PDB file of C-alpha atoms in Angstrom:
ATOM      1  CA  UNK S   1       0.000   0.000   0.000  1.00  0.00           C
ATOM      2  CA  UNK S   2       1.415   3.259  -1.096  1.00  0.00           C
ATOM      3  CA  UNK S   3       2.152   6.231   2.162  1.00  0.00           C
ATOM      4  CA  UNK S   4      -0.870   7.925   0.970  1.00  0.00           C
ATOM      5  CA  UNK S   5      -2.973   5.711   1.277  1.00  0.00           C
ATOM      6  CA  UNK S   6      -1.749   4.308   4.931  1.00  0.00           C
ATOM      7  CA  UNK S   7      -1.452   8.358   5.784  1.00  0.00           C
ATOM      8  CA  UNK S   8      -5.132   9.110   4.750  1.00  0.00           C
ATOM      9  CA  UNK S   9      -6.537   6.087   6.147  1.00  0.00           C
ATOM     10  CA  UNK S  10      -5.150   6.478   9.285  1.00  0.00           C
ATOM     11  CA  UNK S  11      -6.207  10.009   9.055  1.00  0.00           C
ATOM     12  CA  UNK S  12      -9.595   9.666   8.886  1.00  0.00           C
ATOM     13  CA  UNK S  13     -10.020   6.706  11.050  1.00  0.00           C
ATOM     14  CA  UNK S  14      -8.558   8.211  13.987  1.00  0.00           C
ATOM     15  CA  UNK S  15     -10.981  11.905  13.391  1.00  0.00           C
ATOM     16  CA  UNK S  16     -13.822   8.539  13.518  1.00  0.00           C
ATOM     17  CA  UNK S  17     -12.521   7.203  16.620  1.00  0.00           C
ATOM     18  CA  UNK S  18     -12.574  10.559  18.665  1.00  0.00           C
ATOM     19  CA  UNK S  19      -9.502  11.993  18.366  1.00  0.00           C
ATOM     20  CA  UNK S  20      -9.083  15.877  17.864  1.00  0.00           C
ATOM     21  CA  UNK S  21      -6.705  15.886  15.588  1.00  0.00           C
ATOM     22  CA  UNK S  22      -5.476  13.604  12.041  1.00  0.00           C
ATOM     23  CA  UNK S  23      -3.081  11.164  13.204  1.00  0.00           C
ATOM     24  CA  UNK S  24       0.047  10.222  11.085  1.00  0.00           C
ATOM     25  CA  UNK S  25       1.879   6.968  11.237  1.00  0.00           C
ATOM     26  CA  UNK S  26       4.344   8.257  13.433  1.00  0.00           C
ATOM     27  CA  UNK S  27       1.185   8.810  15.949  1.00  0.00           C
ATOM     28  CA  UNK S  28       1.099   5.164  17.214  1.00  0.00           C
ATOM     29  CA  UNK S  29       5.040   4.708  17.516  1.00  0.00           C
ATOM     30  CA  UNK S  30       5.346   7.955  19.643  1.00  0.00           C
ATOM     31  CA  UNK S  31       1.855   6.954  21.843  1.00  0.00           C
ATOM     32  CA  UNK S  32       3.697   2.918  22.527  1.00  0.00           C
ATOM     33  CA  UNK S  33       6.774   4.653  23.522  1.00  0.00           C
ATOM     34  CA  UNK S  34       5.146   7.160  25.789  1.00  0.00           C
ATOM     35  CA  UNK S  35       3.342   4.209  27.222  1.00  0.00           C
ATOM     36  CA  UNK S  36       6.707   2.219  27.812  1.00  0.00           C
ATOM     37  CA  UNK S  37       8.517   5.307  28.993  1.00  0.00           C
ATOM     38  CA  UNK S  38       9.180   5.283  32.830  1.00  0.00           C
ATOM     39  CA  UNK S  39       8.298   1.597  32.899  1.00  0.00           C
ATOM     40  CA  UNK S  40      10.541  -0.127  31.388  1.00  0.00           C
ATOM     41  CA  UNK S  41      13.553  -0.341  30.415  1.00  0.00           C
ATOM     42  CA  UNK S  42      15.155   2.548  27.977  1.00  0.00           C
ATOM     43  CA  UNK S  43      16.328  -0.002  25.472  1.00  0.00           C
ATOM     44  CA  UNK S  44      13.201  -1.696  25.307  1.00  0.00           C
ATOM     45  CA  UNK S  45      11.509   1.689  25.315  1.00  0.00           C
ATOM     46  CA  UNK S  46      13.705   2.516  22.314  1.00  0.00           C
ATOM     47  CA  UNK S  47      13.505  -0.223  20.741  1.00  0.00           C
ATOM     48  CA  UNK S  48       9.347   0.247  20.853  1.00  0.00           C
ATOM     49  CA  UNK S  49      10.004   3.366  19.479  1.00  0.00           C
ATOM     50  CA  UNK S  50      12.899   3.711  17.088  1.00  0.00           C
ATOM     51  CA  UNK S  51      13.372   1.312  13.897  1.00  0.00           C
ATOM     52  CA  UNK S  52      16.126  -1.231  14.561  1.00  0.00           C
ATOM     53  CA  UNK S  53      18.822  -0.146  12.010  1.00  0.00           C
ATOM     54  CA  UNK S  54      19.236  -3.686  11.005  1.00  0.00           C
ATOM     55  CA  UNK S  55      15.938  -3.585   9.246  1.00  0.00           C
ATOM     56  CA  UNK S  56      15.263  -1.502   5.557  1.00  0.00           C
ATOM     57  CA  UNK S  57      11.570  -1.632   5.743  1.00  0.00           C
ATOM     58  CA  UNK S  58       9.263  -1.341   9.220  1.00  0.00           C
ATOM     59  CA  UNK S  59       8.116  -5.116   9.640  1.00  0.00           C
ATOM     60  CA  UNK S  60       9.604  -6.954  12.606  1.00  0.00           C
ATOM     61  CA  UNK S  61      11.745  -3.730  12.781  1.00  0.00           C
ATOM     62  CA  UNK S  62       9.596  -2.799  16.086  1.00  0.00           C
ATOM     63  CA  UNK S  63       9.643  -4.886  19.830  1.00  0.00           C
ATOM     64  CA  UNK S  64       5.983  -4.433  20.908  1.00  0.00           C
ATOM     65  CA  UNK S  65       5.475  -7.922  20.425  1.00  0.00           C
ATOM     66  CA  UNK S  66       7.491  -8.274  23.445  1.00  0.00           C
ATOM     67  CA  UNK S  67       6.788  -5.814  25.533  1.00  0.00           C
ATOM     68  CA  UNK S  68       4.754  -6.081  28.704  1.00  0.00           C
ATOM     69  CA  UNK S  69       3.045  -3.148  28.780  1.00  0.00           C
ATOM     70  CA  UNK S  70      -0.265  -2.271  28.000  1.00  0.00           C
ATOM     71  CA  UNK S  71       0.777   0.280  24.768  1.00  0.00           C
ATOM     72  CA  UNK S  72      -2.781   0.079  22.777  1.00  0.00           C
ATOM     73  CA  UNK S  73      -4.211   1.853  25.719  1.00  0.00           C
ATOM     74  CA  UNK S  74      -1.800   4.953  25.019  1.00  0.00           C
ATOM     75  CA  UNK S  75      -3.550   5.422  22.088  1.00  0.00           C
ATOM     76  CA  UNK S  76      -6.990   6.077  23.553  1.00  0.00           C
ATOM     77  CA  UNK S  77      -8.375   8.902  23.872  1.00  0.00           C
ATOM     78  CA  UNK S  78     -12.341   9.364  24.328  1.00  0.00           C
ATOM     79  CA  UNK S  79     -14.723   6.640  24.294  1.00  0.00           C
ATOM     80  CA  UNK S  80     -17.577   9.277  24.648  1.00  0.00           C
ATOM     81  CA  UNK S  81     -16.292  10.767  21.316  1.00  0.00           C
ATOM     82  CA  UNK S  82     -18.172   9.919  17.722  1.00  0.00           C
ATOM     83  CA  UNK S  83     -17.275  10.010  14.782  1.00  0.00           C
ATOM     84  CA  UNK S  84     -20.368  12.214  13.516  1.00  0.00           C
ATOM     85  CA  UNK S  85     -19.388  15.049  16.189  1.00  0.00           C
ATOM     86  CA  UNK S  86     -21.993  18.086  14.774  1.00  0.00           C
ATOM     87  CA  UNK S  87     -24.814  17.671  16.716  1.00  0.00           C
ATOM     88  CA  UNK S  88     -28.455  17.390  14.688  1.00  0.00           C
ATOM     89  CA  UNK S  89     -29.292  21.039  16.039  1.00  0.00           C
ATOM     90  CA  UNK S  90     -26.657  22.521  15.068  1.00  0.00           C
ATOM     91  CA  UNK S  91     -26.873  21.473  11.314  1.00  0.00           C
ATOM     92  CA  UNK S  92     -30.779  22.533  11.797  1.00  0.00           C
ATOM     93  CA  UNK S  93     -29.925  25.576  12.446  1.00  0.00           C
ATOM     94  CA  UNK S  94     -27.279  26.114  10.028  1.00  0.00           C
ATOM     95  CA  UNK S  95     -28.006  29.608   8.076  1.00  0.00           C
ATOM     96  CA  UNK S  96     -27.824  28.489   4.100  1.00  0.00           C
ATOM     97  CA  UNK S  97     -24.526  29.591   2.855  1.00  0.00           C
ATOM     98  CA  UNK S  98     -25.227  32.588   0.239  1.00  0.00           C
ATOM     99  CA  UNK S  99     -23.090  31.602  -2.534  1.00  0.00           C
ATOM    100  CA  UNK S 100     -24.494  28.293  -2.665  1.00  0.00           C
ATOM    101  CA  UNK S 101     -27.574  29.405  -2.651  1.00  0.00           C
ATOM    102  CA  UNK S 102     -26.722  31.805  -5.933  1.00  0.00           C
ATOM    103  CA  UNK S 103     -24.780  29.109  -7.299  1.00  0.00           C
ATOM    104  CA  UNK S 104     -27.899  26.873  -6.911  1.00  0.00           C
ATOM    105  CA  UNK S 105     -30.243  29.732  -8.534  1.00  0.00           C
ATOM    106  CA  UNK S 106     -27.904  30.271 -11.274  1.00  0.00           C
ATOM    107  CA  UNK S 107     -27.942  26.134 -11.762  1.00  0.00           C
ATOM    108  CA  UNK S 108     -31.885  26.311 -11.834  1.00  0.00           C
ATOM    109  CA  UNK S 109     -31.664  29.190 -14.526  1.00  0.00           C
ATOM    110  CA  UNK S 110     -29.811  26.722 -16.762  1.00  0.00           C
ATOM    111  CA  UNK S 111     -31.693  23.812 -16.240  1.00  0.00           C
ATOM    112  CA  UNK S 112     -35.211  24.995 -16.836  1.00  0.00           C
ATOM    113  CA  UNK S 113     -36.448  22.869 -14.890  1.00  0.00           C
ATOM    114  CA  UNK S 114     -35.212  19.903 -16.512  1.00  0.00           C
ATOM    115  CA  UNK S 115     -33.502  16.737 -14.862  1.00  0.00           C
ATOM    116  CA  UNK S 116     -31.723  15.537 -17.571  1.00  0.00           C
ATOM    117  CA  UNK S 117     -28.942  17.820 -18.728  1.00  0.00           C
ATOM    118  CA  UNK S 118     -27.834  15.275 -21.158  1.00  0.00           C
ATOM    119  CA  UNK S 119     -27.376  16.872 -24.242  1.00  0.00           C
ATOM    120  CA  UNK S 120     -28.997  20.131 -22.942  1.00  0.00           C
ATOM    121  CA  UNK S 121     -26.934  23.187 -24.698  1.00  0.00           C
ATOM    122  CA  UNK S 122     -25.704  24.547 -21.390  1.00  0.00           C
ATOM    123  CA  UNK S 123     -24.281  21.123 -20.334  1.00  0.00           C
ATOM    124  CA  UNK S 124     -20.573  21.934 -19.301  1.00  0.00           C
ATOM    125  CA  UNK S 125     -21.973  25.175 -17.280  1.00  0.00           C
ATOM    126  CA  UNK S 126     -24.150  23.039 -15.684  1.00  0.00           C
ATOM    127  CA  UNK S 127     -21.649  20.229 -14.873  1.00  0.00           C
ATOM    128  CA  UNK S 128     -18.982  23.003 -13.770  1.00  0.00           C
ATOM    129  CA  UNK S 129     -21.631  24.246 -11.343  1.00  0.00           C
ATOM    130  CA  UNK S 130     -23.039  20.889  -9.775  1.00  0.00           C
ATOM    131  CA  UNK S 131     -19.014  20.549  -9.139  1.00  0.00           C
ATOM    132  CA  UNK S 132     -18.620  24.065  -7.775  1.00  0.00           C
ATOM    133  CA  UNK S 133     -21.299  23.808  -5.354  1.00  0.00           C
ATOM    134  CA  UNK S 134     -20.502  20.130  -4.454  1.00  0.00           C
ATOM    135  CA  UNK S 135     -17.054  21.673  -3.511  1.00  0.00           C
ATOM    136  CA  UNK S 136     -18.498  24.253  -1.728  1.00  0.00           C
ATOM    137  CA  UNK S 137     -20.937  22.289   0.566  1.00  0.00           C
ATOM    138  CA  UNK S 138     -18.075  19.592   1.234  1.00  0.00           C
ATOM    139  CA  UNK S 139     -15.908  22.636   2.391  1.00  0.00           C
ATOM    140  CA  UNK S 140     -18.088  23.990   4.591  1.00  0.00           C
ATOM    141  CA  UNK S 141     -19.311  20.808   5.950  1.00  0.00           C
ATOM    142  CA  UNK S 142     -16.052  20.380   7.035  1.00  0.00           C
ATOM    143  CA  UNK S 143     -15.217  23.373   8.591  1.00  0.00           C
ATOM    144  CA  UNK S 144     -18.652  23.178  10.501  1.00  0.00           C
ATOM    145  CA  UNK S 145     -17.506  19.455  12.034  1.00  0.00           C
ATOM    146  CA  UNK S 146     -13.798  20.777  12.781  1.00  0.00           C
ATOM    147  CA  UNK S 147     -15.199  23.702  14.758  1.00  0.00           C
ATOM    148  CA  UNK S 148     -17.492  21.213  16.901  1.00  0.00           C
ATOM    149  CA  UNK S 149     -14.163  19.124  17.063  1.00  0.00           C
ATOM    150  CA  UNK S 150     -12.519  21.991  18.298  1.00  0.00           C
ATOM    151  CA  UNK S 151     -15.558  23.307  21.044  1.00  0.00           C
ATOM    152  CA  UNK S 152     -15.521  18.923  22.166  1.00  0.00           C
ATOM    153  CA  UNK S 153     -11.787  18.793  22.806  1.00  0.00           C
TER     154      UNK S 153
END
């Protein structure tokens, strides 16, 4: 699997899980070392943490196999926490966001009331606007669920 894709995933599954903030990969090495840390030894602590320079690639590189700590449990952070955070109220009493709405309008215009746009001599204005305001809604979506991430933690 290419770093992107690990990154992303990881990403978005600890914002699910309750978490504040996007984790990276380096996220669960630093959380099992703080876990070990003052417990046990430093070279096992290091060795938890740091890639054994024997190794090219990250498999069997790390010691948490071995160690008797409980290091998942570093990693938690609120059970409480969802991953839908915006509460139903809030998005009820969301204002409309003006340039949608003229974005919308404008959309309307072209479509004449028509579904299919198939065809339809406006077509590429159309399409450019469903993806504008698709854009638009995702952004703010966003930014409304980070600031209720924000107020939570």
């Amino acid at each position: 699997m290419l770093y992107f894709k690990v990154r992303d995933h990881i990403g978005q599954q600890s914002l699910d899980s309750g978490y504040g903030r996007q984790w990276t990969p380096r996220f669960a090495r630093r959380g099992a070392g703080n876990a070990a840390d003052g417990d046990a030894p430093n070279s096992v602590r290091d060795q938890t943490m740091c890639q054994d320079p024997r190794f090219m690639t990250f498999q069997s590189a790390y010691l948490n196999e071995i160690a008797n700590f409980d290091l998942q449990n570093a990693l938690t952070r609120d059970p409480r926490a969802t991953a839908d955070m915006v509460p139903d109220s809030v998005w009820a009493n969301l204002a409309p966001y003006p340039e949608i709405v003229e974005l919308r309008e404008q959309r309307a215009q072209l479509k004449r009331s028509k579904y299919r746009i198939e065809g339809h001599e406006d077509e590429e204005e159309i399409r450019q606007l469903t993806n504008i305001i698709r854009t638009k809604r995702a952004y703010r979506e966003k930014q409304v669920a980070k600031e209720c991430r924000e107020d939570y933690f």
